[in-house]
One Martini backbone bead per residue (centre of mass of N, CA, C, O) as a GRO file, in nm:
protein
  217
    1PRO     BB    1   0.097   0.045  -0.002
    2GLN     BB    2   0.052   0.360   0.013
    3ALA     BB    3   0.138   0.667   0.109
    4PRO     BB    4   0.004   0.911   0.195
    5ALA     BB    5  -0.047   1.218   0.109
    6PRO     BB    6   0.012   1.495   0.158
    7ALA     BB    7  -0.101   1.792   0.260
    8PRO     BB    8  -0.173   2.074   0.155
    9GLY     BB    9  -0.024   2.371   0.203
   10PRO     BB   10  -0.006   2.688   0.238
   11GLN     BB   11   0.012   2.914  -0.029
   12ALA     BB   12   0.189   3.187  -0.153
   13GLN     BB   13   0.075   3.493  -0.191
   14ALA     BB   14   0.072   3.731  -0.379
   15PRO     BB   15   0.102   4.045  -0.379
   16GLY     BB   16  -0.109   4.318  -0.354
   17PRO     BB   17  -0.236   4.591  -0.350
   18GLN     BB   18  -0.187   4.885  -0.170
   19ALA     BB   19  -0.346   5.070   0.046
   20GLN     BB   20  -0.433   5.396   0.020
   21PRO     BB   21  -0.431   5.699   0.172
   22ALA     BB   22  -0.614   5.957   0.235
   23PRO     BB   23  -0.607   6.266   0.176
   24PHE     BB   24  -0.562   6.562   0.332
   25SER     BB   25  -0.824   6.839   0.352
   26GLY     BB   26  -0.893   6.987   0.621
   27PHE     BB   27  -1.187   6.831   0.662
   28PRO     BB   28  -1.426   6.669   0.751
   29PRO     BB   29  -1.586   6.388   0.731
   30GLN     BB   30  -1.832   6.271   0.545
   31GLN     BB   31  -2.203   6.201   0.587
   32ASP     BB   32  -2.417   6.116   0.361
   33GLY     BB   33  -2.352   6.416   0.210
   34GLY     BB   34  -2.267   6.574   0.472
   35ALA     BB   35  -2.201   6.691   0.787
   36ALA     BB   36  -2.062   6.601   1.055
   37GLU     BB   37  -2.157   6.510   1.359
   38GLY     BB   38  -2.078   6.805   1.528
   39VAL     BB   39  -2.010   6.998   1.300
   40VAL     BB   40  -1.927   7.271   1.184
   41PRO     BB   41  -1.913   7.443   0.913
   42TRP     BB   42  -1.701   7.637   0.718
   43LYS     BB   43  -1.649   7.998   0.723
   44PRO     BB   44  -1.622   8.295   0.600
   45PRO     BB   45  -1.505   8.583   0.696
   46THR     BB   46  -1.691   8.896   0.717
   47THR     BB   47  -1.434   9.015   0.848
   48ASP     BB   48  -1.146   9.182   0.955
   49PRO     BB   49  -0.929   9.047   1.154
   50PHE     BB   50  -0.702   9.267   1.166
   51LEU     BB   51  -0.875   9.524   1.222
   52ALA     BB   52  -0.990   9.383   1.491
   53ALA     BB   53  -0.730   9.380   1.618
   54ALA     BB   54  -0.640   9.679   1.603
   55GLN     BB   55  -0.865   9.780   1.761
   56GLU     BB   56  -0.803   9.636   2.032
   57GLN     BB   57  -0.529   9.793   2.055
   58GLY     BB   58  -0.650  10.067   1.935
   59ARG     BB   59  -0.899  10.290   2.001
   60PRO     BB   60  -1.106  10.548   1.916
   61ALA     BB   61  -1.163  10.808   2.073
   62PRO     BB   62  -1.373  10.983   2.214
   63LEU     BB   63  -1.491  11.296   2.126
   64GLY     BB   64  -1.525  11.412   2.417
   65ARG     BB   65  -1.229  11.389   2.497
   66ARG     BB   66  -1.077  11.508   2.268
   67PHE     BB   67  -1.224  11.785   2.330
   68ALA     BB   68  -1.124  11.823   2.630
   69ALA     BB   69  -0.799  11.813   2.557
   70ARG     BB   70  -0.790  12.046   2.366
   71LEU     BB   71  -0.870  12.283   2.548
   72ILE     BB   72  -0.646  12.237   2.744
   73ASP     BB   73  -0.437  12.307   2.549
   74THR     BB   74  -0.528  12.561   2.451
   75LEU     BB   75  -0.494  12.699   2.722
   76ALA     BB   76  -0.191  12.650   2.761
   77LEU     BB   77  -0.098  12.797   2.488
   78ALA     BB   78  -0.235  13.089   2.569
   79VAL     BB   79  -0.032  13.112   2.817
   80ILE     BB   80   0.223  13.120   2.625
   81THR     BB   81   0.133  13.350   2.423
   82GLY     BB   82   0.071  13.543   2.629
   83ALA     BB   83   0.339  13.611   2.764
   84ALA     BB   84   0.447  13.732   2.475
   85ALA     BB   85   0.209  13.959   2.428
   86VAL     BB   86   0.140  14.148   2.664
   87PRO     BB   87   0.436  14.331   2.642
   88LEU     BB   88   0.346  14.418   2.329
   89TRP     BB   89   0.086  14.570   2.361
   90GLY     BB   90   0.151  14.855   2.453
   91PRO     BB   91   0.324  14.970   2.208
   92ALA     BB   92   0.131  14.891   1.981
   93THR     BB   93  -0.082  15.086   2.080
   94ASP     BB   94   0.074  15.339   2.083
   95HIS     BB   95   0.144  15.351   1.803
   96ILE     BB   96  -0.147  15.358   1.674
   97ASP     BB   97  -0.230  15.630   1.812
   98ALA     BB   98  -0.033  15.795   1.703
   99LYS     BB   99  -0.141  15.777   1.403
  100VAL     BB  100  -0.423  15.852   1.428
  101GLU     BB  101  -0.349  16.158   1.552
  102ALA     BB  102  -0.180  16.259   1.291
  103ALA     BB  103  -0.444  16.214   1.111
  104LYS     BB  104  -0.587  16.436   1.246
  105GLN     BB  105  -0.376  16.666   1.229
  106SER     BB  106  -0.391  16.699   0.920
  107GLY     BB  107  -0.715  16.732   0.808
  108ARG     BB  108  -0.698  16.454   0.654
  109GLU     BB  109  -0.776  16.168   0.458
  110VAL     BB  110  -0.630  15.866   0.621
  111THR     BB  111  -0.484  15.567   0.609
  112VAL     BB  112  -0.467  15.341   0.903
  113TYR     BB  113  -0.226  15.091   0.941
  114LEU     BB  114  -0.189  14.861   1.174
  115LEU     BB  115   0.009  14.715   0.995
  116ASP     BB  116   0.373  14.747   1.021
  117GLY     BB  117   0.705  14.773   1.051
  118THR     BB  118   0.604  14.753   1.401
  119THR     BB  119   0.377  14.543   1.442
  120GLY     BB  120   0.478  14.300   1.253
  121PRO     BB  121   0.661  14.187   1.433
  122TYR     BB  122   0.533  14.135   1.683
  123LEU     BB  123   0.355  13.914   1.548
  124ALA     BB  124   0.574  13.718   1.482
  125VAL     BB  125   0.629  13.666   1.775
  126VAL     BB  126   0.373  13.532   1.848
  127LEU     BB  127   0.363  13.326   1.633
  128ALA     BB  128   0.653  13.194   1.722
  129VAL     BB  129   0.532  13.100   1.980
  130LEU     BB  130   0.305  12.935   1.908
  131LEU     BB  131   0.469  12.733   1.741
  132ILE     BB  132   0.725  12.671   1.923
  133GLY     BB  133   0.602  12.643   2.189
  134GLY     BB  134   0.376  12.436   2.104
  135GLY     BB  135   0.561  12.221   2.001
  136LEU     BB  136   0.664  12.158   2.239
  137TYR     BB  137   0.429  12.082   2.414
  138GLU     BB  138   0.355  11.853   2.194
  139VAL     BB  139   0.596  11.689   2.119
  140LEU     BB  140   0.780  11.578   2.358
  141PRO     BB  141   0.542  11.427   2.502
  142THR     BB  142   0.439  11.255   2.266
  143VAL     BB  143   0.724  11.098   2.212
  144LYS     BB  144   0.762  10.996   2.524
  145TRP     BB  145   0.403  10.894   2.566
  146GLY     BB  146   0.157  11.005   2.385
  147HIS     BB  147   0.087  11.287   2.567
  148THR     BB  148  -0.038  11.539   2.704
  149LEU     BB  149  -0.192  11.693   2.917
  150GLY     BB  150  -0.477  11.676   2.837
  151LYS     BB  151  -0.469  11.360   2.736
  152LYS     BB  152  -0.396  11.251   3.037
  153VAL     BB  153  -0.676  11.374   3.165
  154CYS     BB  154  -0.853  11.215   2.942
  155GLY     BB  155  -0.730  10.928   2.845
  156VAL     BB  156  -0.550  10.994   2.586
  157LYS     BB  157  -0.357  10.902   2.268
  158VAL     BB  158  -0.089  10.881   2.032
  159LEU     BB  159  -0.082  10.690   1.745
  160ASP     BB  160   0.033  10.471   1.538
  161ILE     BB  161  -0.141  10.325   1.268
  162GLU     BB  162   0.053  10.059   1.231
  163SER     BB  163   0.191  10.015   1.545
  164HIS     BB  164   0.048  10.103   1.800
  165ASP     BB  165   0.258  10.332   1.864
  166THR     BB  166   0.473  10.557   1.952
  167PRO     BB  167   0.533  10.796   1.776
  168PRO     BB  168   0.754  10.955   1.580
  169LEU     BB  169   0.907  11.254   1.567
  170ALA     BB  170   0.851  11.302   1.232
  171SER     BB  171   0.520  11.281   1.309
  172VAL     BB  172   0.488  11.498   1.533
  173ILE     BB  173   0.585  11.732   1.382
  174ARG     BB  174   0.392  11.704   1.139
  175ARG     BB  175   0.126  11.750   1.294
  176TRP     BB  176   0.174  12.029   1.440
  177LEU     BB  177   0.222  12.194   1.168
  178VAL     BB  178  -0.059  12.137   1.056
  179TYR     BB  179  -0.225  12.237   1.287
  180GLY     BB  180  -0.097  12.520   1.325
  181VAL     BB  181  -0.121  12.632   1.031
  182LEU     BB  182  -0.428  12.601   0.998
  183GLY     BB  183  -0.511  12.772   1.233
  184VAL     BB  184  -0.401  13.033   1.126
  185LEU     BB  185  -0.557  13.006   0.847
  186ALA     BB  186  -0.874  12.931   0.944
  187VAL     BB  187  -0.881  12.596   0.902
  188GLY     BB  188  -0.897  12.439   1.202
  189VAL     BB  189  -1.218  12.377   1.176
  190VAL     BB  190  -1.209  12.156   0.966
  191ASN     BB  191  -0.993  11.991   1.090
  192ALA     BB  192  -1.125  11.911   1.356
  193VAL     BB  193  -1.438  11.800   1.243
  194TRP     BB  194  -1.312  11.550   1.040
  195CYS     BB  195  -1.361  11.330   1.258
  196LEU     BB  196  -1.691  11.302   1.245
  197PHE     BB  197  -1.653  11.119   0.957
  198ASP     BB  198  -1.415  10.953   0.986
  199ARG     BB  199  -1.323  10.626   0.868
  200PRO     BB  200  -1.227  10.432   1.155
  201TRP     BB  201  -1.012  10.665   1.315
  202ARG     BB  202  -1.094  10.948   1.348
  203GLN     BB  203  -0.926  11.150   1.138
  204CYS     BB  204  -0.750  11.410   1.091
  205TRP     BB  205  -0.543  11.564   0.908
  206HIS     BB  206  -0.295  11.580   1.087
  207ASP     BB  207  -0.305  11.257   1.101
  208LYS     BB  208  -0.289  11.165   0.802
  209LEU     BB  209  -0.007  11.303   0.782
  210ALA     BB  210   0.120  11.143   1.005
  211ARG     BB  211   0.013  10.849   1.070
  212THR     BB  212  -0.224  10.923   1.309
  213PHE     BB  213  -0.425  10.855   1.638
  214VAL     BB  214  -0.681  10.869   1.863
  215ALA     BB  215  -0.684  10.713   2.172
  216GLU     BB  216  -0.747  10.506   2.437
  217LYS     BB  217  -0.617  10.391   2.738
   0.00000   0.00000   0.00000
């Protein structure tokens, strides 16, 4: 009798194609053609997140506080300018009175100009004190601390529009010169009220040219 043939053992199978992992899409898996259970579908933001973050770091100050701060600073500048103008007031009025009296004594119709070679330099001195003295009052504290006396009292400060930090010296000087020159030219009222309509940073013209804005502390 022949020995039984050995039972055939398991044969090695040729390796088949390996399953490849699904590529990562960044979105939750979908079930039954809809969103994953308990997952809110992603939606694009409706507002600019960078602008929102910037406003959180430095929000424009309320207009009431800005007005109060400017009023305090204007009174301080008036005191500084008055200290230079008062000593010149007497000589200027005496000179004008003398011109008027001379015109009366002449018996002719004479035009008396209030601004001449004597009173003109007096006016120039007062304007120089206003621009230079006021510039020192505004520029130095703003560069160092970001605020003047009035802004400190009212809780507001001047910031750079991009860095939201204390503005550099060049910007602060430009800011004051534009404000001062526009004020001397009687356009300062329009400059001051421009912040009522400007969005989103409530800038006046001098802020726009200096790339600054007034923020609340």
